[in-house]
Coordinates of C-alpha atoms in Angstrom, one line a residue:
N1 CA -0.1 0.1 -0.2
G2 CA 2.9 2.2 -0.4
D3 CA 4.2 2.3 3.2
S4 CA 7.8 1.9 4.1
L5 CA 10.0 1.2 7.2
R6 CA 11.6 4.6 8.6
Y7 CA 14.9 3.0 8.4
D8 CA 16.9 0.0 6.9
T9 CA 15.8 -3.2 8.7
S10 CA 19.8 -3.3 9.8
V11 CA 19.2 -0.5 11.7
Y12 CA 16.6 -2.2 14.1
S13 CA 18.9 -5.6 13.7
A14 CA 21.6 -3.6 15.1
F15 CA 19.7 -2.4 18.1
R16 CA 17.9 -5.6 18.8
T17 CA 21.6 -7.0 19.1
G18 CA 22.9 -4.4 21.7
L19 CA 19.9 -4.8 23.7
L20 CA 20.4 -8.7 24.2
S21 CA 23.8 -8.3 24.8
Y22 CA 23.1 -6.5 28.0
V23 CA 23.5 -9.0 31.1
N24 CA 23.8 -7.7 34.8
N25 CA 26.9 -7.5 36.2
T26 CA 26.5 -5.4 39.3
D27 CA 24.5 -6.0 42.8
S28 CA 23.6 -2.6 43.1
I29 CA 20.1 -3.7 41.8
A30 CA 18.1 -4.5 44.9
N31 CA 16.2 -7.4 43.6
G32 CA 18.6 -8.0 40.5
T33 CA 20.3 -11.6 40.0
L34 CA 23.8 -11.4 38.7
G35 CA 24.1 -12.7 35.2
Q36 CA 20.5 -12.1 34.3
N37 CA 19.5 -10.8 31.0
S38 CA 18.5 -6.9 31.2
N39 CA 16.1 -7.0 28.2
P40 CA 15.1 -11.0 28.0
Y41 CA 13.3 -10.2 24.5
V42 CA 13.3 -8.1 21.4
Y43 CA 11.0 -9.2 18.9
F44 CA 9.1 -7.7 15.6
T45 CA 5.2 -7.6 15.0
N46 CA 3.4 -6.5 11.8
E47 CA -0.2 -6.3 12.5
T48 CA -3.0 -4.6 10.6
D49 CA -5.8 -2.0 12.0
N50 CA -9.7 -2.2 11.1
S51 CA -8.5 -0.3 7.9
G52 CA -5.9 -3.1 6.8
N53 CA -3.2 -0.8 7.2
Y54 CA -0.1 -2.4 8.6
H55 CA 1.7 -1.4 11.6
P56 CA 5.4 -2.8 12.4
F57 CA 6.9 -2.7 15.6
M58 CA 10.0 -3.3 17.2
C59 CA 8.8 -5.0 21.0
I60 CA 11.1 -4.6 23.9
A61 CA 10.9 -6.6 27.1
S62 CA 13.2 -4.6 29.4
Y63 CA 13.8 -4.9 33.5
S64 CA 15.1 -1.3 32.8
I65 CA 18.4 -2.0 34.8
T66 CA 22.0 -1.0 33.7
D67 CA 24.7 -3.6 33.3
R68 CA 27.3 -1.6 35.6
P69 CA 27.5 0.2 38.9
N70 CA 24.7 2.7 38.8
H71 CA 26.4 5.5 41.6
L72 CA 23.1 6.2 43.0
L73 CA 24.6 6.4 46.5
D74 CA 26.9 9.6 44.9
V75 CA 24.0 11.6 43.7
P76 CA 24.1 14.9 45.9
R77 CA 20.8 15.9 46.0
P78 CA 18.4 12.8 45.1
P79 CA 14.5 12.8 44.1
G80 CA 12.7 13.4 47.8
D81 CA 8.8 12.3 48.8
G82 CA 8.1 16.3 49.1
T83 CA 6.9 16.0 52.5
G84 CA 8.2 18.4 55.3
G85 CA 10.6 20.1 53.0
Y86 CA 13.4 18.7 51.0
G87 CA 15.6 18.6 54.4
S88 CA 13.3 15.9 56.0
S89 CA 12.1 13.9 52.8
K90 CA 12.6 10.3 52.4
V91 CA 14.8 9.9 49.1
T92 CA 15.2 6.8 47.1
R93 CA 18.8 5.4 46.5
D94 CA 18.3 2.1 45.6
A95 CA 16.9 0.6 42.1
T96 CA 14.7 -2.3 41.5
L97 CA 13.8 -4.2 38.3
Q98 CA 11.2 -3.0 36.4
Q99 CA 8.8 -4.8 34.0
Y100 CA 8.5 -2.9 30.6
L101 CA 7.3 -3.6 27.4
F102 CA 8.2 -0.9 24.9
K103 CA 7.4 -0.5 21.5
I104 CA 9.2 1.3 19.0
P105 CA 7.1 2.1 15.8
M106 CA 9.1 0.9 12.8
K107 CA 6.9 2.4 9.9
D108 CA 7.6 5.9 8.6
Y109 CA 4.8 8.0 9.9
G110 CA 6.7 11.5 8.8
V111 CA 8.0 14.2 10.9
V112 CA 5.8 17.3 12.5
S113 CA 6.1 20.7 10.8
N114 CA 5.2 22.3 13.8
L115 CA 5.8 21.8 17.8
T116 CA 2.0 21.3 18.5
D117 CA 1.3 18.8 15.2
N118 CA 1.6 16.0 17.6
T119 CA -1.5 15.5 19.7
M120 CA -0.5 15.2 23.1
G121 CA -2.6 14.3 26.7
T122 CA -1.1 16.2 29.4
T123 CA 2.3 17.7 28.7
L124 CA 4.9 17.9 31.3
R125 CA 4.4 21.7 31.1
D126 CA 0.7 21.5 31.3
D127 CA 0.8 19.0 34.3
Y128 CA 3.0 21.7 36.5
I129 CA 0.7 24.6 35.3
A130 CA -2.3 22.3 36.8
S131 CA -0.6 22.2 40.2
N132 CA 0.9 25.8 40.1
P133 CA -1.5 27.6 38.4
S134 CA 0.4 31.1 39.1
Y135 CA 3.1 30.0 37.0
S136 CA 3.7 30.8 33.4
I137 CA 5.7 28.8 31.2
A138 CA 6.3 29.3 27.6
T139 CA 5.6 26.3 25.3
N140 CA 8.6 24.8 23.8
C141 CA 10.7 21.9 22.8
Y142 CA 12.0 21.2 26.5
N143 CA 8.5 20.8 27.6
Y144 CA 6.0 20.1 25.1
A145 CA 6.7 16.6 26.3
S146 CA 5.5 13.2 27.9
K147 CA 5.2 13.3 31.6
S148 CA 7.0 10.1 31.7
G149 CA 8.8 8.1 29.3
L150 CA 10.4 9.4 25.9
G151 CA 12.1 6.3 24.4
V152 CA 14.5 3.4 25.4
T153 CA 18.3 3.5 25.4
I154 CA 20.5 0.9 23.9
D155 CA 20.9 -1.0 27.4
G156 CA 17.3 -1.2 28.0
L157 CA 16.4 2.0 30.1
V158 CA 13.8 4.5 29.4
M159 CA 14.6 7.9 28.7
Y160 CA 12.6 10.9 30.4
P161 CA 12.8 14.6 29.3
I162 CA 15.6 16.7 30.4
M163 CA 13.5 18.3 32.5
N164 CA 12.0 16.7 35.8
N165 CA 8.4 16.9 36.7
N166 CA 9.2 20.6 38.5
V167 CA 10.0 21.7 34.9
V168 CA 13.5 22.2 35.9
P169 CA 16.6 20.3 34.2
A170 CA 17.4 17.3 36.5
Q171 CA 21.0 17.9 35.9
S172 CA 21.1 21.3 37.0
V173 CA 19.6 20.3 40.6
A174 CA 22.2 17.8 41.0
E175 CA 19.7 15.0 41.4
I176 CA 21.1 12.5 38.6
T177 CA 24.5 10.4 38.6
S178 CA 27.4 11.0 36.5
S179 CA 25.8 8.6 33.5
G180 CA 22.5 10.9 33.4
F181 CA 20.2 8.9 35.4
H182 CA 18.6 8.2 39.0
V183 CA 15.5 6.5 40.3
G184 CA 12.0 7.9 41.3
R185 CA 9.5 6.9 44.0
G186 CA 8.8 3.8 42.1
M187 CA 12.7 2.6 42.3
G188 CA 12.9 2.5 38.6
L189 CA 16.3 3.7 36.8
H190 CA 15.5 6.3 34.0
Y191 CA 17.7 8.6 32.2
H192 CA 17.6 12.4 32.1
A193 CA 20.8 13.5 30.3
D194 CA 23.8 12.0 28.4
G195 CA 26.6 10.9 30.7
H196 CA 28.9 10.0 27.8
G197 CA 32.2 9.4 29.1
A198 CA 35.6 10.4 27.8
H199 CA 37.0 6.8 28.3
D200 CA 37.4 3.4 26.8
T201 CA 35.6 1.7 29.9
S202 CA 32.0 0.9 29.6
F203 CA 30.7 2.6 32.8
N204 CA 28.6 5.0 30.6
L205 CA 25.9 4.6 27.8
Y206 CA 28.6 5.1 25.5
N207 CA 32.0 6.2 25.4
T208 CA 34.9 7.2 23.1
H209 CA 35.5 3.5 22.4
D210 CA 32.5 3.6 20.6
Y211 CA 33.9 6.3 17.9
H212 CA 36.6 4.3 16.9
D213 CA 36.9 2.9 13.4
H214 CA 33.4 4.2 13.0
K215 CA 31.9 6.5 10.4
H216 CA 29.2 7.9 12.5
P217 CA 28.5 8.3 16.2
P218 CA 26.8 5.0 17.9
L219 CA 23.1 4.1 17.9
V220 CA 22.4 4.5 21.7
G221 CA 18.4 4.6 21.7
F222 CA 15.1 5.2 19.7
G223 CA 12.4 7.4 20.8
F224 CA 8.8 6.4 21.0
D225 CA 8.0 8.3 18.1
G226 CA 10.4 5.9 15.8
I227 CA 13.2 8.2 15.6
A228 CA 16.8 7.1 16.2
L229 CA 18.8 8.4 18.9
Y230 CA 22.7 8.7 17.9
G231 CA 25.6 9.8 20.7
R232 CA 27.3 13.2 20.3
Y233 CA 29.7 14.4 17.8
E234 CA 33.0 14.6 18.9
D235 CA 35.6 17.2 17.6
D236 CA 38.1 14.3 17.5
H237 CA 35.9 12.8 15.0
S238 CA 35.2 15.5 12.8
D239 CA 35.1 13.3 9.7
M240 CA 32.3 11.3 10.5
H241 CA 29.0 11.6 8.7
G242 CA 26.8 14.4 9.1
Y243 CA 29.5 16.2 11.4
G244 CA 28.9 19.9 9.8
T245 CA 24.9 19.5 9.8
A246 CA 23.5 21.6 12.3
L247 CA 20.9 20.1 14.5
D248 CA 17.6 21.5 14.5
A249 CA 15.5 22.4 18.1
Y250 CA 14.5 18.8 18.3
G251 CA 18.0 18.0 18.7
G252 CA 17.9 16.1 15.1
H253 CA 19.0 16.2 11.7
E254 CA 19.1 14.4 8.5
H255 CA 22.2 13.8 6.0
G256 CA 23.0 11.2 3.2
N257 CA 20.8 8.0 3.3
Y258 CA 20.5 8.2 7.5
G259 CA 17.1 9.6 7.5
Y260 CA 16.1 12.1 10.2
H261 CA 17.4 10.8 13.7
Y262 CA 18.3 12.5 16.7
H263 CA 21.7 13.4 18.5
C264 CA 23.1 13.4 21.9
H265 CA 24.7 17.1 22.2
S266 CA 25.5 19.7 24.9
V267 CA 23.8 23.1 24.8
S268 CA 25.1 26.2 26.6
I269 CA 22.5 27.8 29.5
I270 CA 22.8 31.6 30.5
N271 CA 20.5 32.5 33.0
G272 CA 17.8 30.0 32.1
V273 CA 18.1 30.5 28.3
D274 CA 19.0 28.1 25.6
Q275 CA 22.0 29.8 23.6
D276 CA 21.7 28.0 20.6
T277 CA 17.5 28.4 20.2
S278 CA 16.7 31.1 22.8
E279 CA 14.4 28.6 24.3
T280 CA 13.5 29.5 27.9
L281 CA 14.1 26.9 30.6
F282 CA 12.7 29.0 33.6
V283 CA 9.2 29.4 35.0
E284 CA 7.8 32.8 36.0
D285 CA 5.2 33.0 39.3
S286 CA 3.0 35.9 38.2
S287 CA 1.9 36.3 41.8
N288 CA 5.0 37.7 42.9
W289 CA 7.5 37.5 39.8
T290 CA 9.4 35.7 41.2
V291 CA 11.7 33.3 39.0
S292 CA 12.6 29.7 39.2
N293 CA 15.7 28.6 37.6
K294 CA 17.0 31.9 36.3
T295 CA 20.3 32.8 38.1
N296 CA 23.3 34.7 37.1
V297 CA 25.2 31.4 36.4
S298 CA 26.3 29.5 33.1
Y299 CA 26.2 25.8 32.7
T300 CA 26.4 23.3 29.8
L301 CA 23.4 21.1 29.8
H302 CA 24.2 17.4 28.2
L303 CA 20.9 16.3 26.1
L304 CA 20.1 12.7 25.4
M305 CA 16.3 13.4 24.0
K306 CA 15.4 16.9 24.9
G307 CA 11.5 16.2 25.1
A308 CA 9.4 17.3 22.2
W309 CA 9.2 14.4 19.4
K310 CA 9.9 15.2 15.6
G311 CA 8.4 12.3 14.6
Q312 CA 4.8 12.0 14.0
I313 CA 2.7 10.2 16.9
N314 CA -1.2 10.7 15.8
D315 CA -1.3 7.7 13.6
V316 CA 0.8 5.3 16.1
P317 CA -1.7 2.8 17.5
R318 CA -2.1 2.3 20.9
F319 CA 0.5 5.0 21.5
W320 CA -0.8 6.4 25.1
A321 CA -1.2 4.3 28.2
N322 CA -4.7 5.1 28.1
D323 CA -5.3 3.4 24.7
S324 CA -5.2 0.1 26.4
G325 CA -7.1 0.7 29.4
T326 CA -4.4 -1.6 31.2
D327 CA -1.4 0.5 31.3
N328 CA 0.2 2.9 33.8
N329 CA -2.9 3.2 35.6
G330 CA -4.3 4.7 32.3
E331 CA -2.2 7.6 32.8
T332 CA -3.3 10.7 30.6
G333 CA 0.0 12.0 28.8
A334 CA 2.2 8.9 29.5
P335 CA 3.7 6.4 26.4
S336 CA 1.9 2.9 26.7
Y337 CA 5.2 1.1 27.8
S338 CA 4.0 -1.3 30.7
L339 CA 4.1 -5.0 30.6
S340 CA 0.4 -4.8 31.0
Q341 CA 0.0 -3.9 27.8
K342 CA -2.2 -6.4 25.8
H343 CA -3.0 -6.0 22.3
K344 CA -2.1 -7.2 19.1
Y345 CA 0.6 -4.9 18.4
V346 CA 2.7 -6.4 21.0
G347 CA 1.7 -9.9 20.2
K348 CA -0.5 -10.2 23.6
S349 CA -4.0 -11.2 22.9
T350 CA -7.0 -9.2 24.9

């Protein structure tokens, strides 16, 4: 019927091989078992909707754990439960096995022309405003985002927006590890930032070793919109394909025969403003004109996925958690990736 895959099958095969290679090699998962597969199953489906249109997916059953020490004990300011002010909050420093079933759309549904072309449930921005009505936040690629996951990395962890649920970069408030992840109250590891390491060890998602003898930065993840995520460009490897092609506001670009894809990258933040895109990362309280996350400091923000999806999601079946009624408690604004999903696109009968 004229439809096509977004990428060559070799891209999905490489991602599958990477996912299946991860094994738990650390005792830092509270209920984990040494030697267990981090991502036990990666398989493909290709079912039709009621109109006879095919919708191929790459399905990933994952515990969302790392294969390496997670360094959660070293996080300066881990997320708290919000009771009695942060000083008396209970914090979480342990990770446990999760039960996720990610599905990555393989069909080319196209990309958006405008930020709000994708119909969202409750965005990260809207969720914050609902609880803080006196605040004003400009809609941009940082906050027109899912309230939970954006995609999955090649080690099987779920990726969240660069912002936390207070619409502040998790990195800027020192609540993540040097690898870019932390745990919330559900004790599930998830990324908020890029922890790319300048060494040849495997202590981070990807490292300088992954650039040797390659023509492009490594494949490190997929968004739930079906767009591939690659590592950042390194100045020491300026001969790599696409090195000189600028990234757009979503953190992606297109060059050669790669198709549109995202890249991890870094941006300079000065007084709460992204110096590349002029997007504001701070929120204003209209009741007393105080400003949050807008300080006279500069820092570098290390992005995996930024927030907003560039890939079209409106025609992806069973995209949202409340589409199935049995996933993530039917939470509006959260993509569907719980193991409780039961529908043909993940190969489970209802």
